[in-house]
Short mmCIF file of C-alpha atoms in Angstrom, two decimals:
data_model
loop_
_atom_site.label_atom_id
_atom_site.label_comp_id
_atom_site.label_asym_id
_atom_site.label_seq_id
_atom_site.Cartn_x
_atom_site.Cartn_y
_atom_site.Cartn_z
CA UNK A 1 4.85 40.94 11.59
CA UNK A 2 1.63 39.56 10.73
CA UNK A 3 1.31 37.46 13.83
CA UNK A 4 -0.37 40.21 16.16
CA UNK A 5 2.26 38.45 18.69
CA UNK A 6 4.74 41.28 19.85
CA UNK A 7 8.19 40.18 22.10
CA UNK A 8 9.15 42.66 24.55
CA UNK A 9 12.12 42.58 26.92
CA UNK A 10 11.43 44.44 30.17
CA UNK A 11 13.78 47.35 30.49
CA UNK A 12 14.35 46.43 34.41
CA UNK A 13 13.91 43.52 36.21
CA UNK A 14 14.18 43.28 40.40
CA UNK A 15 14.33 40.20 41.69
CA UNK A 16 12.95 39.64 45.68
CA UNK A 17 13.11 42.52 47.63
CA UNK A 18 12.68 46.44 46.15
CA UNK A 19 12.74 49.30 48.76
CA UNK A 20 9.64 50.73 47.89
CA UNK A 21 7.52 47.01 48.69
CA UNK A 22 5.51 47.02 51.00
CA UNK A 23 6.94 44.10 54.01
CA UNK A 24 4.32 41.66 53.37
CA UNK A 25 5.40 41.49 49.42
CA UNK A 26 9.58 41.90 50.42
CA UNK A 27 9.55 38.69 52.28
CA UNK A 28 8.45 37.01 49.55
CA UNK A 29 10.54 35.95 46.66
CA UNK A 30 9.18 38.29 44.16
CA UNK A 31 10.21 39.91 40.97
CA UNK A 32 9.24 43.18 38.91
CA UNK A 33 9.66 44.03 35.54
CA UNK A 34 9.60 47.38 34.36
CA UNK A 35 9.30 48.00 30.69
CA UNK A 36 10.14 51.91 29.95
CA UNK A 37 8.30 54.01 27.06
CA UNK A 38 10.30 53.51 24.70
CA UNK A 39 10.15 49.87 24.68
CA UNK A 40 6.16 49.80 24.56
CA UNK A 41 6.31 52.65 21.19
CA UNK A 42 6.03 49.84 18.89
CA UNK A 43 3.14 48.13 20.83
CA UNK A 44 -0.29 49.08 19.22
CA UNK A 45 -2.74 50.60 21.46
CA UNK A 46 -5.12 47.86 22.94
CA UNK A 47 -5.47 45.17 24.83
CA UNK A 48 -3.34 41.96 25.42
CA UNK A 49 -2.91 38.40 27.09
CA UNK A 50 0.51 38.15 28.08
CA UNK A 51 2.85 34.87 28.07
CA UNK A 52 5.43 35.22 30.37
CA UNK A 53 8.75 32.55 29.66
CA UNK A 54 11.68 31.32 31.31
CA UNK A 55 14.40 31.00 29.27
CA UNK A 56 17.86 29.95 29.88
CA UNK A 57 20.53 30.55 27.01
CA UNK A 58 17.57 32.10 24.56
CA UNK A 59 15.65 28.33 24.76
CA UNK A 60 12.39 28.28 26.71
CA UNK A 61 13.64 26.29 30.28
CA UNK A 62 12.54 22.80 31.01
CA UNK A 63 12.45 21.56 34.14
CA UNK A 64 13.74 18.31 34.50
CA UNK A 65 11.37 15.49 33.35
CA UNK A 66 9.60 18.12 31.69
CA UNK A 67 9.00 18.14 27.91
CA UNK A 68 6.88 21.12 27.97
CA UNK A 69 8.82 24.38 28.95
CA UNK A 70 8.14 26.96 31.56
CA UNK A 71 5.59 29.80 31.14
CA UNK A 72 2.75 31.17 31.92
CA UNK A 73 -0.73 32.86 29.94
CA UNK A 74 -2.19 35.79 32.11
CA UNK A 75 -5.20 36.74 29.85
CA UNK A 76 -6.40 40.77 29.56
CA UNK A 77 -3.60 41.26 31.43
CA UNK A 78 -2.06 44.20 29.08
CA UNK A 79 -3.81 47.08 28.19
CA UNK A 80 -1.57 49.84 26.08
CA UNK A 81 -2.88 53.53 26.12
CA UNK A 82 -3.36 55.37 23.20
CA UNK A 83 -0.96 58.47 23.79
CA UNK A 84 -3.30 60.95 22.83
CA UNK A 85 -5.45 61.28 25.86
CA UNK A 86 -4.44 60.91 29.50
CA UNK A 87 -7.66 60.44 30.88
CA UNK A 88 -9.63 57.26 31.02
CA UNK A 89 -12.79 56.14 32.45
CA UNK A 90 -12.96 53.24 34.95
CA UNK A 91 -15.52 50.37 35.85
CA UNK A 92 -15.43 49.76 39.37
CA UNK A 93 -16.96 46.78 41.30
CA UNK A 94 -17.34 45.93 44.71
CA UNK A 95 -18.81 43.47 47.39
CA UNK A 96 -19.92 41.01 44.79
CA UNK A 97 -19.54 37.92 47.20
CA UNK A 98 -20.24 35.23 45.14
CA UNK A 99 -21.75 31.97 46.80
CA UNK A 100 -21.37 28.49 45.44
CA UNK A 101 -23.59 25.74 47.09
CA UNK A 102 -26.41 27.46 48.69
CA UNK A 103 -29.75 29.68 48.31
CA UNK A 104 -27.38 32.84 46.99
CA UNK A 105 -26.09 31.21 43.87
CA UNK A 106 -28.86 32.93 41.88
CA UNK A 107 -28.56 36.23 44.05
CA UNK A 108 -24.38 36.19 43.57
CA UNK A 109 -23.23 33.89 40.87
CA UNK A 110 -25.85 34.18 38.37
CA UNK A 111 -25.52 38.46 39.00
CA UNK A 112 -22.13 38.29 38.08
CA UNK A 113 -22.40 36.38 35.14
CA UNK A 114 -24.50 38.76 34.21
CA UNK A 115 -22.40 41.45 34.77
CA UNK A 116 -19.41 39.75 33.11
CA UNK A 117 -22.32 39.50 30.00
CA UNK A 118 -23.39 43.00 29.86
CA UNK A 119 -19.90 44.29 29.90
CA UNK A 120 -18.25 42.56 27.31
CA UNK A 121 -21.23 42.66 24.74
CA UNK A 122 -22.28 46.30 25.49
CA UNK A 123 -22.33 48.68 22.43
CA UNK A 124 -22.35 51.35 25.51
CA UNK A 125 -19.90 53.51 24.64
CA UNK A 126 -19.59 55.06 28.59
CA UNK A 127 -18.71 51.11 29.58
CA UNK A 128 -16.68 50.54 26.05
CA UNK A 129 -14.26 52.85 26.56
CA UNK A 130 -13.30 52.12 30.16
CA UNK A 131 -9.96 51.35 30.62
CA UNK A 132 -10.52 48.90 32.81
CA UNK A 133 -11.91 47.24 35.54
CA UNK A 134 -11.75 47.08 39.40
CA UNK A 135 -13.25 44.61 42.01
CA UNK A 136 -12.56 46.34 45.24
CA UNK A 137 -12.93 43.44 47.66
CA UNK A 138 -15.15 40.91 48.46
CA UNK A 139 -15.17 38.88 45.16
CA UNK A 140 -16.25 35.96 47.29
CA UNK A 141 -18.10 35.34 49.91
CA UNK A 142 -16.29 32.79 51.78
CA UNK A 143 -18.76 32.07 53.67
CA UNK A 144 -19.42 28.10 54.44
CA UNK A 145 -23.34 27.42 55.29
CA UNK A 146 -22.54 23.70 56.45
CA UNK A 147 -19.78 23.73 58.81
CA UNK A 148 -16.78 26.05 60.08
CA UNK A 149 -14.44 23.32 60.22
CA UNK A 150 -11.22 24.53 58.02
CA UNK A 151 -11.38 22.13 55.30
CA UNK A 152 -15.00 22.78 54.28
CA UNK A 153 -14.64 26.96 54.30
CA UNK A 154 -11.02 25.99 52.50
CA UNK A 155 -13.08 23.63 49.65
CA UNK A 156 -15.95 26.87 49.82
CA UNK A 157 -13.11 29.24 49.13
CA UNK A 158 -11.78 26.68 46.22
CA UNK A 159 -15.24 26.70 44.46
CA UNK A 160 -15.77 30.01 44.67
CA UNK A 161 -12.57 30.44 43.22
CA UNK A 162 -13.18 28.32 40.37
CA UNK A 163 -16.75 30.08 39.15
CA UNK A 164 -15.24 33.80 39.91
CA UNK A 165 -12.06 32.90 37.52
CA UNK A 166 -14.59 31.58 34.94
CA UNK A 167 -16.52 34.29 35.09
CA UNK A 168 -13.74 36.89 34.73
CA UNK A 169 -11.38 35.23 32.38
CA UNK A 170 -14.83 36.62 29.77
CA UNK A 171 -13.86 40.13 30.13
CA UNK A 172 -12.48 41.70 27.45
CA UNK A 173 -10.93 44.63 29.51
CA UNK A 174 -7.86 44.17 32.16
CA UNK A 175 -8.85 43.22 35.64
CA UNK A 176 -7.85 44.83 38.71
CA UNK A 177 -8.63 42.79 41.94
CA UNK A 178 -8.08 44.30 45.55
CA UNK A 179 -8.92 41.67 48.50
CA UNK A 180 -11.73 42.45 50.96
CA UNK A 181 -12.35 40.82 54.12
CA UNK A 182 -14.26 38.38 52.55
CA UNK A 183 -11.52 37.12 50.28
CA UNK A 184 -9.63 34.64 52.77
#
């Protein structure tokens, strides 16, 4: 109390494969954690980064070498409904294909900083009471203007990467990112 930090235990955990996963995601070692009503009644509507431990024996698991234990920040990455309604409005975004490097910085980067800008300091309340966001593909561009050899579209990819996360990470509303074609 008085923290504004709230511990939750997930009500079911899968670990690897689930029958409802799609193939691509079964063959991967992959866990899900389902946390039921009940256990979210005593979260407060809004929205929340989440920190995600390991723990072995209820002390945070270090790896060996390791001072530091294991776990992880996913920022926005919460958002608990208010109960009352059941309806909520969306922001959705597509095809932004951000360029790093070349004559589209100011045509893709610079447009979604500004996006990432309006949104979060809005008084709008249409865009302040979305829910939250989608990008529906395309985030980058991928594209690499000096060469198609793999390592320079890989490092394109990487930098891209690295000013879309940046940009994002200054929402205040939880992200929901779907790859496009463009999004190697």
């Amino acid at each position: 109390p008085g923290t504004n930090v709230y511990q939750i235990r997930p009500s079911e955990m899968y670990f690897h494969t689930v029958g409802d996963m799609p193939a691509a995601f079964a063959a991967r070692k992959t866990m899900r954690l389902v946390f039921r009503q009940d256990v979210m009644a005593r979260i407060p509507a809004g929205l929340y980064d989440v920190r995600f431990e390991i723990r072995r024996d209820g002390n945070l698991f270090s790896l060996s070498g390791q001072t530091n234990g294991v776990y992880e920040y996913q920022f926005n990455a919460l958002r608990v409904f208010d109960k009352s309604s059941d309806a909520y409005d969306v922001i959705n975004v597509t095809d932004t294909q951000v360029s790093v490097g070349d004559l589209y910085d100011s045509k893709t980067q610079a447009k979604l900083d500004d996006f990432v800008d309006y949104v979060s300091r809005t008084t709008d309340p249409t865009v302040r009471k979305a829910a939250f966001i989608t990008f529906n593909g395309d985030l980058h561009n991928g594209g690499s203007p000096g060469t198609l050899r793999q390592r320079g579209v890989a490092m394109t990819y990487n930098d891209e990467a690295k000013v879309i996360t940046n940009a994002l990470k200054r929402l205040t509303f939880p992200i929901f990112l779907v790859p496009g074609n463009h999004d190697g």
